[in-house]
Amino acid sequence: MISPAFASILASGRAQFNGRAAEARRRFPALDMAAFGAFLHDGVDPLVAAVDAAAPERAGSVTLAAYDMALELVGHGLAGPAAKNPFLNGVWRALAPQFAPLLATAAVDVLGLLSNAAIHLAGVAGARPAQWQRELAALAPQISAVADLRAVGQVLAWRAGVAHFRLGALAAADTLPPALALAAFGEPGAHWPHVHAQLLANPWRGNAEGREFGSFSGFGGAFGTPPQVRATAEGFVVCSGERHYLLVADACGAVLHGATAEEYAQASSDVPASVRLEGAAVQIGARRIELDLPAGEIAIAANAHTVAITSPYTHAIRLLPLV
Amino acid sequence: MSAFNLFQRLSQAPTKPKAAPAARQFDVADLYQGPIALGGDGEAQARPFDEKLRQAYFWIVNHAIISPHYDIEYNDGPSQTYAVGDSRRTLNLPSAQSYSSFILLPLLTFATRRKCLFVGGPGRGKTASALLMGVLAGSTVKEVKRAMQHGHPQMTVADLLGNPLPADLVNAQSMDDIRIAWRAWLGMRVKIVDEYNRIPTRTQSALLTVMGDNYAEVLNHIYECPEAAWYLTANDDQGGGTYQVIEALRDRVDVTVQALAFNPRFLSELLLRVEENVRPEELVPPEIIFTEAEVDQIGASIRQVAVPDAVRRRLEFFASQFELFETAGGQFEYMTKDTARLSGADRGAAQAADNGRDRLKDLGCQTLNGISVRTLMALLIYAKAMAYFRGTSEVALEDLRQVLPFVLHNKLQPDPDAPFFALPENAAYRSDRLGWLRRLFDLSNDEFNRLDLDRDDPVGVLSAEFDLGLDGVSERETLARLNRIEKLIGERTKGRKLYGPLYDDLLKLKYLHQRYTNYRSWLRSQ
């Protein structure tokens, strides 16, 4: 059963809603009306009910916007019970209603931002969309403008593992009220300019251990053969078999992008003097890190802030903070 | 919120993705890029105009004109081919982004403000395509339709250009006092003449002035027309119109495209239009409407596209094949097909006297004429426009190869009596002129490769040496160069038959010889 508010709006605009559905069916021949119906029940109804509670006079226009958007998302196979990734369903069902006051004033923008971000995050291997949703929901009461929602969403996307958004997210955080920016970083009592400067200077701030990335593609990992790595300013160019990638990593996560053989050829295999390999251990300045890898064929590459360690005996890349 | 726009959607993805640049810039705003179009936030990105042009192309092919004929084929690797039917014609599946000539060539005409002729049977979208180009230029459908000139057998010059005001005709003391009510279409940035082969010959001459010189004249009054793209249509351009098209008018046409048959497999598209009661030309997205300044800028950018020497040389070699007619002239410079044409002499008799050459191998034997300067300029412009459209900064040989048949379609006349057409495998080229012209260019390139002219071109070397200038060249050096020219002429003419490229090389060498001779005389007078 859908909520009375939603049922009433659908009934009052029955012909119009049916017309829109018929039009969408022509545009998306694969649009499954049963799946659309399920998404109306599961995804649209909660947010219409929430808006109806917060601003009943806006429930009609929000429903119209959500209905059209739902048709498009289900038509693309991105939402509904048959969606390739169910994350978007959860965002509509659980996250969007948290922003009912904002939805009432800018339904297309809010739903569009949340939907596009959910689709993007669900498509980034290594990202943690559930963390993004949880943290954004927690901050919802503090977000009163679409611009703030946009910036907080970007900051939290980076913190949820989308490492290549780091600089953009820091710039977005600067547009937020300091209290909201600090809340987005989970450091409510700190001094924002100080935190910002530290985040800018050290990509590994808050994670001294580094991380391991990649595994055998046969087990759902990224690499078909043990990777080789070279350094660039923005990350590491990885060669695995005939394929090349750009690996961007920091304290929040690691993301793999496509790259070319030319980029690999142009990347540096130099290592700073402070980093050296000693048997099965890496010496970074005064730090010594023992590796659980056979000694002798370990390779290292380093850029300004990270050391990457590879071995022909593993499909994983060890990433260690340099500072 | 507006309802869905079935016909106004533009691709959000770049239409011609390029390899990622070495230095990457990740944009956090990508988080919100997705299938849902957000409300305007004032951050609309200005697109490069070549991308806008491609957006326009893809909107037209996907939503407006149903022309699923990808006859301009590009490959970036091996392509799959199939031999089909008794004739074993090749069906090619291109491995790179390929295009429909019926949409692309008119669009390039729009971008370069040239003149395009649509040919093909009735109801195949010729006029609709021209109409769309008018809408792309910012006019409403109604304005374009009203400004469109429809050729008919009673069309007068006044119908075409405008009338003197009747009151002035009675009261005027001189011609200057007569005001002219000019037709609105003369001021349009896209000019459309429907069924131009139904216009009487005298009116065609008035049209020629507008097309050729961009002004109209009535009773000594001149109307200067703005720079415009022209679209002409003809159901039958081979003499089936009411009037014979005067040759000069036909020569003003830069490119000819054929409207191909409708593929009934796409009937569902027509059904959708019937059911939705939509006319695509009325739904052109505002994002692909071009301002006058934008078309100016596109034109300037197209002219900046480079033509590499290697590509230019191939075109030179190709164009050299066709003008030579050895028996037409007694003097070396006059041995051309144009000399024979001007004389009105019996071509067959002159051809019969021209023996000894390999008439199958000589591409010049396949045509009745050569390539004019105007045609060569059109070829260069369209090749540049094609490269610009594909997002590259210099013309590739394939760009030239793809536009060449459409530019030469009405210009290079085949000789149906040529031995080439008598071969069974070439019989189809009698009717498929585009295929024949492409084949002609391929044969020319094969010969270019066989002669290894990319690496061994002594005339090119001498020419490049001369292009460095004569300042400071000594008399001794001048004499040395004269000797080299004479020696090369001796080598090139020894025991060889005269073919078009050799003829042009010899004329170039004669030109260089003359310039050095004059320079030597000047040196001696100092």
Coordinates of N, CA and C in Angstrom, one line a residue, chain B residues 8-197:
Chain B
Q8 N 14.3 16.2 -28.9 CA 15.2 17.3 -28.7 C 16.4 16.9 -27.8
R9 N 16.6 15.6 -27.6 CA 17.7 15.2 -26.8 C 19.0 15.2 -27.5
L10 N 20.0 15.8 -26.9 CA 21.4 15.8 -27.5 C 22.2 14.8 -26.6
S11 N 23.1 14.2 -27.3 CA 24.1 13.3 -26.6 C 24.9 14.1 -25.6
Q12 N 24.9 13.6 -24.4 CA 25.8 14.3 -23.4 C 27.2 13.9 -23.5
A13 N 27.4 12.7 -24.1 CA 28.8 12.3 -24.3 C 29.5 13.0 -25.4
P14 N 30.8 13.2 -25.4 CA 31.4 13.8 -26.6 C 31.2 12.9 -27.8
T15 N 30.9 13.5 -28.9 CA 30.5 12.7 -30.1 C 31.8 12.2 -30.7
K16 N 32.9 12.7 -30.4 CA 34.1 12.2 -31.0 C 35.2 12.1 -29.9
P17 N 35.1 11.0 -29.0 CA 36.0 10.9 -27.9 C 37.4 10.9 -28.4
K18 N 38.3 11.6 -27.7 CA 39.7 11.5 -28.1 C 40.5 10.8 -26.9
A19 N 41.7 10.4 -27.3 CA 42.5 9.8 -26.3 C 42.8 10.8 -25.1
A20 N 42.8 10.3 -23.9 CA 43.0 11.1 -22.8 C 44.3 11.8 -22.8
P21 N 44.4 13.1 -22.5 CA 45.7 13.8 -22.6 C 46.6 13.2 -21.5
A22 N 47.9 13.5 -21.6 CA 48.8 12.9 -20.6 C 48.6 13.5 -19.2
A23 N 48.3 14.8 -19.1 CA 48.1 15.4 -17.8 C 46.6 15.3 -17.5
R24 N 46.2 14.6 -16.5 CA 44.8 14.4 -16.2 C 44.3 15.4 -15.2
Q25 N 43.1 15.8 -15.4 CA 42.5 16.7 -14.4 C 41.1 16.0 -14.0
F26 N 41.1 15.6 -12.8 CA 39.8 15.0 -12.3 C 38.9 16.1 -11.8
D27 N 37.7 16.0 -12.1 CA 36.7 17.0 -11.7 C 35.7 16.4 -10.7
V28 N 35.7 17.0 -9.5 CA 34.8 16.4 -8.5 C 33.3 16.6 -8.9
A29 N 33.1 17.5 -9.9 CA 31.7 17.7 -10.3 C 31.2 16.5 -11.1
D30 N 32.1 15.6 -11.5 CA 31.7 14.4 -12.2 C 30.8 13.6 -11.4
L31 N 30.9 13.8 -10.1 CA 30.0 13.0 -9.2 C 28.5 13.2 -9.6
Y32 N 28.2 14.4 -10.1 CA 26.8 14.6 -10.3 C 26.5 14.6 -11.8
Q33 N 27.4 14.0 -12.6 CA 27.1 13.8 -14.0 C 26.4 12.5 -14.2
G34 N 25.3 12.4 -14.8 CA 24.6 11.2 -14.9 C 23.3 11.3 -15.8
P35 N 22.5 10.3 -15.8 CA 21.3 10.3 -16.7 C 20.3 11.4 -16.3
I36 N 20.3 11.9 -15.1 CA 19.3 12.9 -14.7 C 19.9 14.3 -15.0
A37 N 19.1 15.0 -15.9 CA 19.5 16.4 -16.2 C 19.2 17.3 -15.1
L38 N 20.1 18.0 -14.5 CA 19.9 18.9 -13.4 C 19.4 20.2 -13.9
G39 N 18.7 21.0 -13.0 CA 18.3 22.3 -13.4 C 19.5 23.2 -13.6
G40 N 19.3 24.2 -14.4 CA 20.4 25.1 -14.8 C 21.0 25.7 -13.6
D41 N 22.4 25.6 -13.4 CA 23.0 26.2 -12.3 C 24.0 27.2 -12.7
G42 N 23.9 27.7 -14.0 CA 24.8 28.7 -14.5 C 26.2 28.2 -14.8
E43 N 26.3 26.9 -14.8 CA 27.7 26.4 -15.1 C 27.8 25.8 -16.4
A44 N 26.9 26.2 -17.3 CA 26.9 25.6 -18.7 C 28.3 25.8 -19.3
Q45 N 28.8 24.7 -19.7 CA 30.2 24.8 -20.3 C 30.1 25.1 -21.8
A46 N 30.9 26.1 -22.2 CA 30.9 26.4 -23.6 C 31.6 25.3 -24.4
R47 N 30.9 24.8 -25.4 CA 31.5 23.6 -26.1 C 32.3 24.2 -27.3
P48 N 33.4 23.5 -27.7 CA 34.0 23.9 -28.9 C 33.1 23.8 -30.1
F49 N 33.3 24.6 -31.1 CA 32.3 24.6 -32.2 C 32.3 23.3 -33.0
D50 N 33.5 22.7 -33.1 CA 33.5 21.4 -33.8 C 32.6 20.4 -33.1
E51 N 32.6 20.4 -31.8 CA 31.8 19.5 -31.0 C 30.3 19.9 -31.2
K52 N 30.0 21.2 -31.3 CA 28.6 21.6 -31.5 C 28.2 21.1 -32.9
L53 N 29.1 21.2 -33.9 CA 28.8 20.7 -35.2 C 28.5 19.2 -35.2
R54 N 29.3 18.5 -34.5 CA 29.0 17.1 -34.4 C 27.7 16.8 -33.6
Q55 N 27.4 17.6 -32.6 CA 26.1 17.4 -31.9 C 25.0 17.6 -32.9
A56 N 25.2 18.6 -33.7 CA 24.1 18.9 -34.7 C 24.0 17.7 -35.7
Y57 N 25.1 17.2 -36.1 CA 25.1 16.0 -37.0 C 24.3 14.9 -36.4
F58 N 24.7 14.6 -35.2 CA 24.1 13.4 -34.6 C 22.7 13.6 -34.2
W59 N 22.3 14.8 -33.9 CA 20.9 15.1 -33.7 C 20.1 14.8 -34.9
I60 N 20.7 15.3 -36.1 CA 19.9 15.2 -37.3 C 19.8 13.7 -37.7
V61 N 20.9 13.0 -37.6 CA 20.8 11.5 -38.0 C 20.0 10.7 -37.0
N62 N 20.0 11.1 -35.8 CA 19.3 10.3 -34.8 C 17.8 10.6 -34.7
H63 N 17.5 11.9 -35.0 CA 16.1 12.3 -34.7 C 15.4 13.0 -35.8
A64 N 16.1 13.5 -36.8 CA 15.4 14.3 -37.8 C 15.3 13.5 -39.2
I65 N 16.5 13.3 -39.8 CA 16.4 12.7 -41.1 C 16.8 11.2 -40.9
I66 N 16.0 10.3 -41.4 CA 16.3 8.9 -41.3 C 17.1 8.5 -42.5
S67 N 18.4 8.5 -42.2 CA 19.4 8.2 -43.3 C 20.4 7.3 -42.8
P68 N 20.1 6.0 -42.6 CA 21.0 5.1 -42.0 C 22.1 4.5 -43.0
H69 N 22.6 5.4 -43.8 CA 23.5 5.0 -44.9 C 24.9 5.5 -44.5
Y70 N 25.7 4.7 -43.9 CA 27.0 5.2 -43.5 C 28.0 5.0 -44.6
D71 N 27.9 5.9 -45.6 CA 28.7 5.7 -46.8 C 30.1 6.4 -46.8
I72 N 30.3 7.2 -45.7 CA 31.6 7.8 -45.5 C 32.3 7.1 -44.4
E73 N 33.1 6.1 -44.9 CA 33.6 5.1 -43.9 C 35.0 5.5 -43.5
Y74 N 35.2 5.4 -42.2 CA 36.6 5.6 -41.6 C 36.9 4.3 -40.8
N75 N 38.2 4.0 -40.9 CA 38.6 2.8 -40.1 C 39.8 3.2 -39.3
D76 N 39.9 2.7 -38.1 CA 41.1 2.9 -37.3 C 41.8 1.5 -37.0
G77 N 41.6 0.6 -37.8 CA 42.1 -0.7 -37.7 C 41.5 -1.6 -38.7
P78 N 41.7 -2.9 -38.6 CA 41.1 -3.8 -39.6 C 39.6 -3.7 -39.5
S79 N 38.9 -3.8 -40.6 CA 37.4 -3.8 -40.6 C 36.9 -5.1 -41.1
Q80 N 35.8 -5.5 -40.7 CA 35.2 -6.7 -41.2 C 34.5 -6.5 -42.5
T81 N 34.8 -7.3 -43.5 CA 34.1 -7.1 -44.8 C 33.5 -8.5 -45.2
Y82 N 32.4 -8.3 -46.0 CA 31.7 -9.5 -46.6 C 31.5 -9.3 -48.1
A83 N 31.7 -10.3 -48.8 CA 31.4 -10.3 -50.2 C 29.9 -10.8 -50.4
V84 N 29.1 -10.0 -51.0 CA 27.6 -10.3 -51.0 C 27.1 -10.4 -52.4
G85 N 26.2 -11.4 -52.6 CA 25.5 -11.5 -53.9 C 26.3 -12.0 -55.0
D86 N 25.7 -12.2 -56.2 CA 26.4 -12.7 -57.4 C 27.5 -11.8 -57.8
S87 N 27.3 -10.5 -57.6 CA 28.4 -9.5 -58.0 C 29.5 -9.5 -57.0
R88 N 29.4 -10.1 -55.8 CA 30.4 -10.1 -54.8 C 30.8 -8.7 -54.4
R89 N 29.8 -7.8 -54.3 CA 30.0 -6.5 -53.8 C 30.4 -6.5 -52.3
T90 N 31.2 -5.6 -51.9 CA 31.7 -5.6 -50.5 C 30.8 -4.9 -49.6
L91 N 30.4 -5.6 -48.5 CA 29.8 -4.9 -47.4 C 30.8 -4.7 -46.3
N92 N 31.1 -3.5 -46.0 CA 32.2 -3.2 -45.1 C 31.6 -2.7 -43.7
L93 N 32.1 -3.2 -42.7 CA 31.7 -2.7 -41.3 C 32.9 -1.9 -40.8
P94 N 32.8 -0.6 -40.9 CA 33.9 0.3 -40.6 C 34.3 0.2 -39.1
S95 N 35.5 0.3 -38.8 CA 36.0 0.2 -37.4 C 36.1 1.5 -36.7
A96 N 35.9 2.6 -37.4 CA 35.9 3.9 -36.7 C 34.6 4.6 -37.0
Q97 N 34.4 5.8 -36.4 CA 33.1 6.5 -36.5 C 33.0 6.9 -38.0
S98 N 31.9 6.5 -38.6 CA 31.6 6.8 -40.0 C 30.3 7.6 -40.1
Y99 N 30.1 8.1 -41.3 CA 29.0 9.1 -41.4 C 28.1 8.9 -42.6
S100 N 27.0 9.5 -42.6 CA 26.1 9.5 -43.7 C 26.3 10.8 -44.6
S101 N 26.7 10.6 -45.8 CA 27.0 11.7 -46.6 C 25.8 12.7 -46.8
F102 N 24.6 12.1 -46.8 CA 23.4 12.9 -47.1 C 23.2 14.0 -46.0
I103 N 23.7 13.7 -44.8 CA 23.6 14.7 -43.7 C 24.9 15.4 -43.5
L104 N 26.0 14.7 -43.6 CA 27.3 15.4 -43.3 C 27.7 16.4 -44.3
L105 N 27.6 16.1 -45.6 CA 28.0 17.1 -46.6 C 27.2 18.4 -46.5
P106 N 25.9 18.3 -46.4 CA 25.2 19.6 -46.2 C 25.6 20.3 -45.0
L107 N 25.9 19.6 -43.9 CA 26.3 20.3 -42.7 C 27.7 21.0 -42.9
L108 N 28.6 20.3 -43.6 CA 29.9 20.9 -43.9 C 29.7 22.1 -44.8
T109 N 28.7 22.0 -45.7 CA 28.3 23.2 -46.6 C 27.9 24.3 -45.7
F110 N 27.1 24.0 -44.7 CA 26.6 25.1 -43.8 C 27.8 25.7 -43.1
A111 N 28.7 24.9 -42.6 CA 29.8 25.4 -41.9 C 30.8 26.3 -42.7
T112 N 30.9 25.9 -44.0 CA 31.8 26.6 -44.9 C 31.1 27.6 -45.8
R113 N 29.8 27.7 -45.7 CA 29.0 28.6 -46.5 C 29.3 28.4 -48.0
R114 N 29.2 27.1 -48.4 CA 29.4 26.8 -49.8 C 28.0 26.5 -50.4
K115 N 28.1 25.7 -51.5 CA 26.8 25.4 -52.3 C 26.7 23.9 -52.5
C116 N 25.5 23.4 -52.1 CA 25.3 22.0 -52.1 C 24.1 21.6 -52.9
L117 N 24.2 20.6 -53.7 CA 23.1 20.2 -54.5 C 22.6 18.8 -54.0
F118 N 21.3 18.7 -53.8 CA 20.7 17.4 -53.4 C 20.1 16.8 -54.7
V119 N 20.4 15.6 -55.0 CA 19.8 14.9 -56.1 C 19.1 13.6 -55.5
G120 N 18.1 13.2 -56.2 CA 17.4 12.0 -55.8 C 15.9 12.1 -56.1
G121 N 15.3 11.0 -56.0 CA 13.8 10.9 -56.3 C 13.0 11.7 -55.3
P122 N 11.7 11.9 -55.6 CA 10.9 12.7 -54.7 C 10.7 12.0 -53.4
G123 N 10.4 12.8 -52.3 CA 10.1 12.3 -51.0 C 11.2 11.6 -50.3
R124 N 12.4 11.9 -50.6 CA 13.6 11.3 -49.9 C 14.3 12.2 -48.9
G125 N 13.7 13.3 -48.7 CA 14.2 14.2 -47.6 C 15.2 15.3 -48.1
K126 N 15.2 15.5 -49.4 CA 16.1 16.6 -49.9 C 15.7 17.9 -49.4
T127 N 14.4 18.3 -49.5 CA 14.0 19.6 -49.1 C 14.0 19.7 -47.6
A128 N 13.6 18.6 -46.9 CA 13.6 18.6 -45.5 C 15.0 18.8 -44.9
S129 N 16.0 18.2 -45.6 CA 17.4 18.4 -45.1 C 17.8 19.8 -45.3
A130 N 17.5 20.4 -46.4 CA 17.8 21.8 -46.6 C 17.1 22.7 -45.6
L131 N 15.8 22.4 -45.3 CA 15.1 23.1 -44.4 C 15.7 23.1 -43.0
L132 N 16.2 22.0 -42.6 CA 16.9 21.9 -41.3 C 18.1 22.8 -41.2
M133 N 18.8 22.9 -42.4 CA 20.0 23.7 -42.4 C 19.6 25.2 -42.1
G134 N 18.5 25.6 -42.7 CA 18.0 26.9 -42.4 C 17.6 27.1 -41.0
V135 N 17.1 26.1 -40.3 CA 16.7 26.2 -38.9 C 18.0 26.3 -38.1
L136 N 19.0 25.5 -38.5 CA 20.3 25.6 -37.7 C 20.9 27.0 -37.7
A137 N 20.6 27.7 -38.8 CA 21.1 29.1 -38.9 C 20.3 30.1 -38.1
G138 N 19.3 29.6 -37.4 CA 18.5 30.5 -36.4 C 17.2 31.0 -36.9
S139 N 16.8 30.6 -38.2 CA 15.5 31.0 -38.7 C 14.4 30.0 -38.2
T140 N 13.2 30.5 -38.1 CA 12.1 29.6 -37.8 C 11.7 28.8 -39.0
V141 N 11.1 27.7 -38.8 CA 10.6 26.8 -39.9 C 9.8 27.7 -40.9
K142 N 8.9 28.5 -40.3 CA 8.1 29.3 -41.2 C 8.9 30.3 -42.1
E143 N 9.9 30.9 -41.5 CA 10.7 31.8 -42.2 C 11.5 31.1 -43.3
V144 N 12.0 29.9 -43.0 CA 12.8 29.2 -44.0 C 11.9 28.7 -45.1
K145 N 10.7 28.3 -44.8 CA 9.7 27.8 -45.8 C 9.3 29.0 -46.7
R146 N 9.1 30.1 -46.1 CA 8.6 31.3 -46.9 C 9.8 31.8 -47.8
A147 N 11.0 31.6 -47.3 CA 12.1 32.2 -48.1 C 12.6 31.2 -49.2
M148 N 12.1 29.9 -49.1 CA 12.6 28.9 -50.1 C 12.1 29.2 -51.5
Q149 N 12.9 29.2 -52.4 CA 12.5 29.4 -53.8 C 12.2 28.1 -54.5
H150 N 11.0 28.1 -55.1 CA 10.5 26.8 -55.7 C 10.6 27.0 -57.2
G151 N 11.5 26.3 -57.8 CA 11.7 26.4 -59.3 C 10.4 26.0 -60.0
H152 N 10.0 26.8 -61.0 CA 8.8 26.4 -61.8 C 9.0 27.0 -63.2
P153 N 8.4 26.4 -64.2 CA 8.7 26.8 -65.6 C 8.3 28.3 -65.9
Q154 N 7.5 28.9 -65.1 CA 7.1 30.3 -65.4 C 7.9 31.3 -64.5
M155 N 8.9 30.9 -63.9 CA 9.6 31.7 -62.9 C 10.3 32.8 -63.6
T156 N 10.0 34.1 -63.3 CA 10.7 35.2 -63.9 C 11.8 35.7 -63.0
V157 N 12.6 36.6 -63.6 CA 13.7 37.2 -62.8 C 13.1 38.0 -61.6
A158 N 11.9 38.7 -61.9 CA 11.3 39.5 -60.9 C 10.8 38.5 -59.7
D159 N 10.3 37.3 -60.1 CA 9.9 36.4 -59.1 C 11.0 36.0 -58.2
L160 N 12.2 35.9 -58.8 CA 13.4 35.5 -58.1 C 14.0 36.6 -57.3
L161 N 14.1 37.8 -57.9 CA 14.9 38.8 -57.2 C 14.0 39.9 -56.5
G162 N 13.0 40.3 -57.2 CA 12.2 41.4 -56.7 C 11.6 42.3 -57.8
N163 N 10.6 43.1 -57.3 CA 9.9 43.9 -58.3 C 10.2 45.4 -58.1
P164 N 10.2 46.2 -59.2 CA 10.2 47.6 -58.9 C 8.8 48.0 -58.4
L165 N 8.8 49.0 -57.5 CA 7.5 49.4 -56.9 C 6.6 50.1 -58.0
P166 N 5.4 49.7 -58.2 CA 4.6 50.1 -59.3 C 4.5 51.7 -59.4
A167 N 4.3 52.3 -58.2 CA 4.1 53.8 -58.2 C 5.4 54.4 -58.8
D168 N 6.5 53.9 -58.4 CA 7.8 54.5 -58.9 C 7.9 54.3 -60.4
L169 N 7.4 53.2 -60.9 CA 7.6 53.0 -62.3 C 6.9 54.0 -63.1
V170 N 5.8 54.6 -62.6 CA 5.0 55.6 -63.3 C 5.6 56.9 -63.1
N171 N 6.0 57.2 -61.9 CA 6.4 58.6 -61.6 C 7.9 58.9 -61.7
A172 N 8.7 57.8 -61.8 CA 10.2 58.1 -61.8 C 10.7 58.8 -63.0
Q173 N 11.6 59.7 -62.8 CA 12.3 60.4 -63.9 C 13.5 59.7 -64.3
S174 N 14.1 58.9 -63.5 CA 15.3 58.2 -63.8 C 15.2 56.8 -63.2
M175 N 16.1 56.0 -63.6 CA 16.2 54.6 -63.0 C 16.5 54.6 -61.5
D176 N 17.3 55.7 -61.1 CA 17.6 55.7 -59.7 C 16.4 56.0 -58.8
D177 N 15.4 56.6 -59.4 CA 14.2 56.9 -58.6 C 13.3 55.7 -58.4
I178 N 13.6 54.6 -59.1 CA 12.7 53.4 -59.0 C 13.2 52.6 -57.8
R179 N 12.4 52.4 -56.8 CA 12.8 51.5 -55.7 C 12.4 50.1 -56.0
I180 N 13.2 49.2 -55.5 CA 12.9 47.8 -55.7 C 12.5 47.1 -54.5
A181 N 11.4 46.3 -54.6 CA 11.0 45.5 -53.4 C 11.7 44.1 -53.5
W182 N 12.9 44.0 -52.9 CA 13.7 42.8 -53.0 C 13.0 41.7 -52.3
R183 N 13.2 40.5 -52.8 CA 12.7 39.3 -52.2 C 13.5 39.0 -50.9
A184 N 12.7 38.6 -49.9 CA 13.3 38.4 -48.5 C 14.4 37.3 -48.5
W185 N 14.3 36.3 -49.4 CA 15.3 35.2 -49.4 C 16.7 35.7 -49.6
L186 N 16.8 36.8 -50.4 CA 18.2 37.3 -50.7 C 19.0 37.6 -49.4
G187 N 18.3 38.0 -48.4 CA 19.0 38.3 -47.1 C 19.2 37.2 -46.2
M188 N 18.8 36.0 -46.6 CA 18.9 34.8 -45.7 C 20.3 34.3 -45.6
R189 N 20.7 33.7 -44.5 CA 22.0 33.1 -44.4 C 22.1 31.7 -44.9
V190 N 20.9 31.1 -45.1 CA 20.8 29.8 -45.8 C 19.8 30.0 -46.9
K191 N 20.2 29.8 -48.1 CA 19.4 30.0 -49.3 C 19.0 28.7 -49.9
I192 N 17.8 28.5 -50.1 CA 17.3 27.2 -50.6 C 16.6 27.4 -52.0
V193 N 17.0 26.7 -53.0 CA 16.3 26.8 -54.3 C 15.8 25.3 -54.6
D194 N 14.5 25.1 -54.5 CA 14.0 23.8 -54.7 C 13.8 23.6 -56.2
E195 N 14.2 22.4 -56.6 CA 14.0 22.0 -58.0 C 14.5 23.1 -59.0
Y196 N 15.8 23.3 -58.8 CA 16.4 24.4 -59.6 C 16.5 24.1 -61.1
N197 N 16.3 22.9 -61.5 CA 16.3 22.5 -62.9 C 15.0 22.8 -63.6

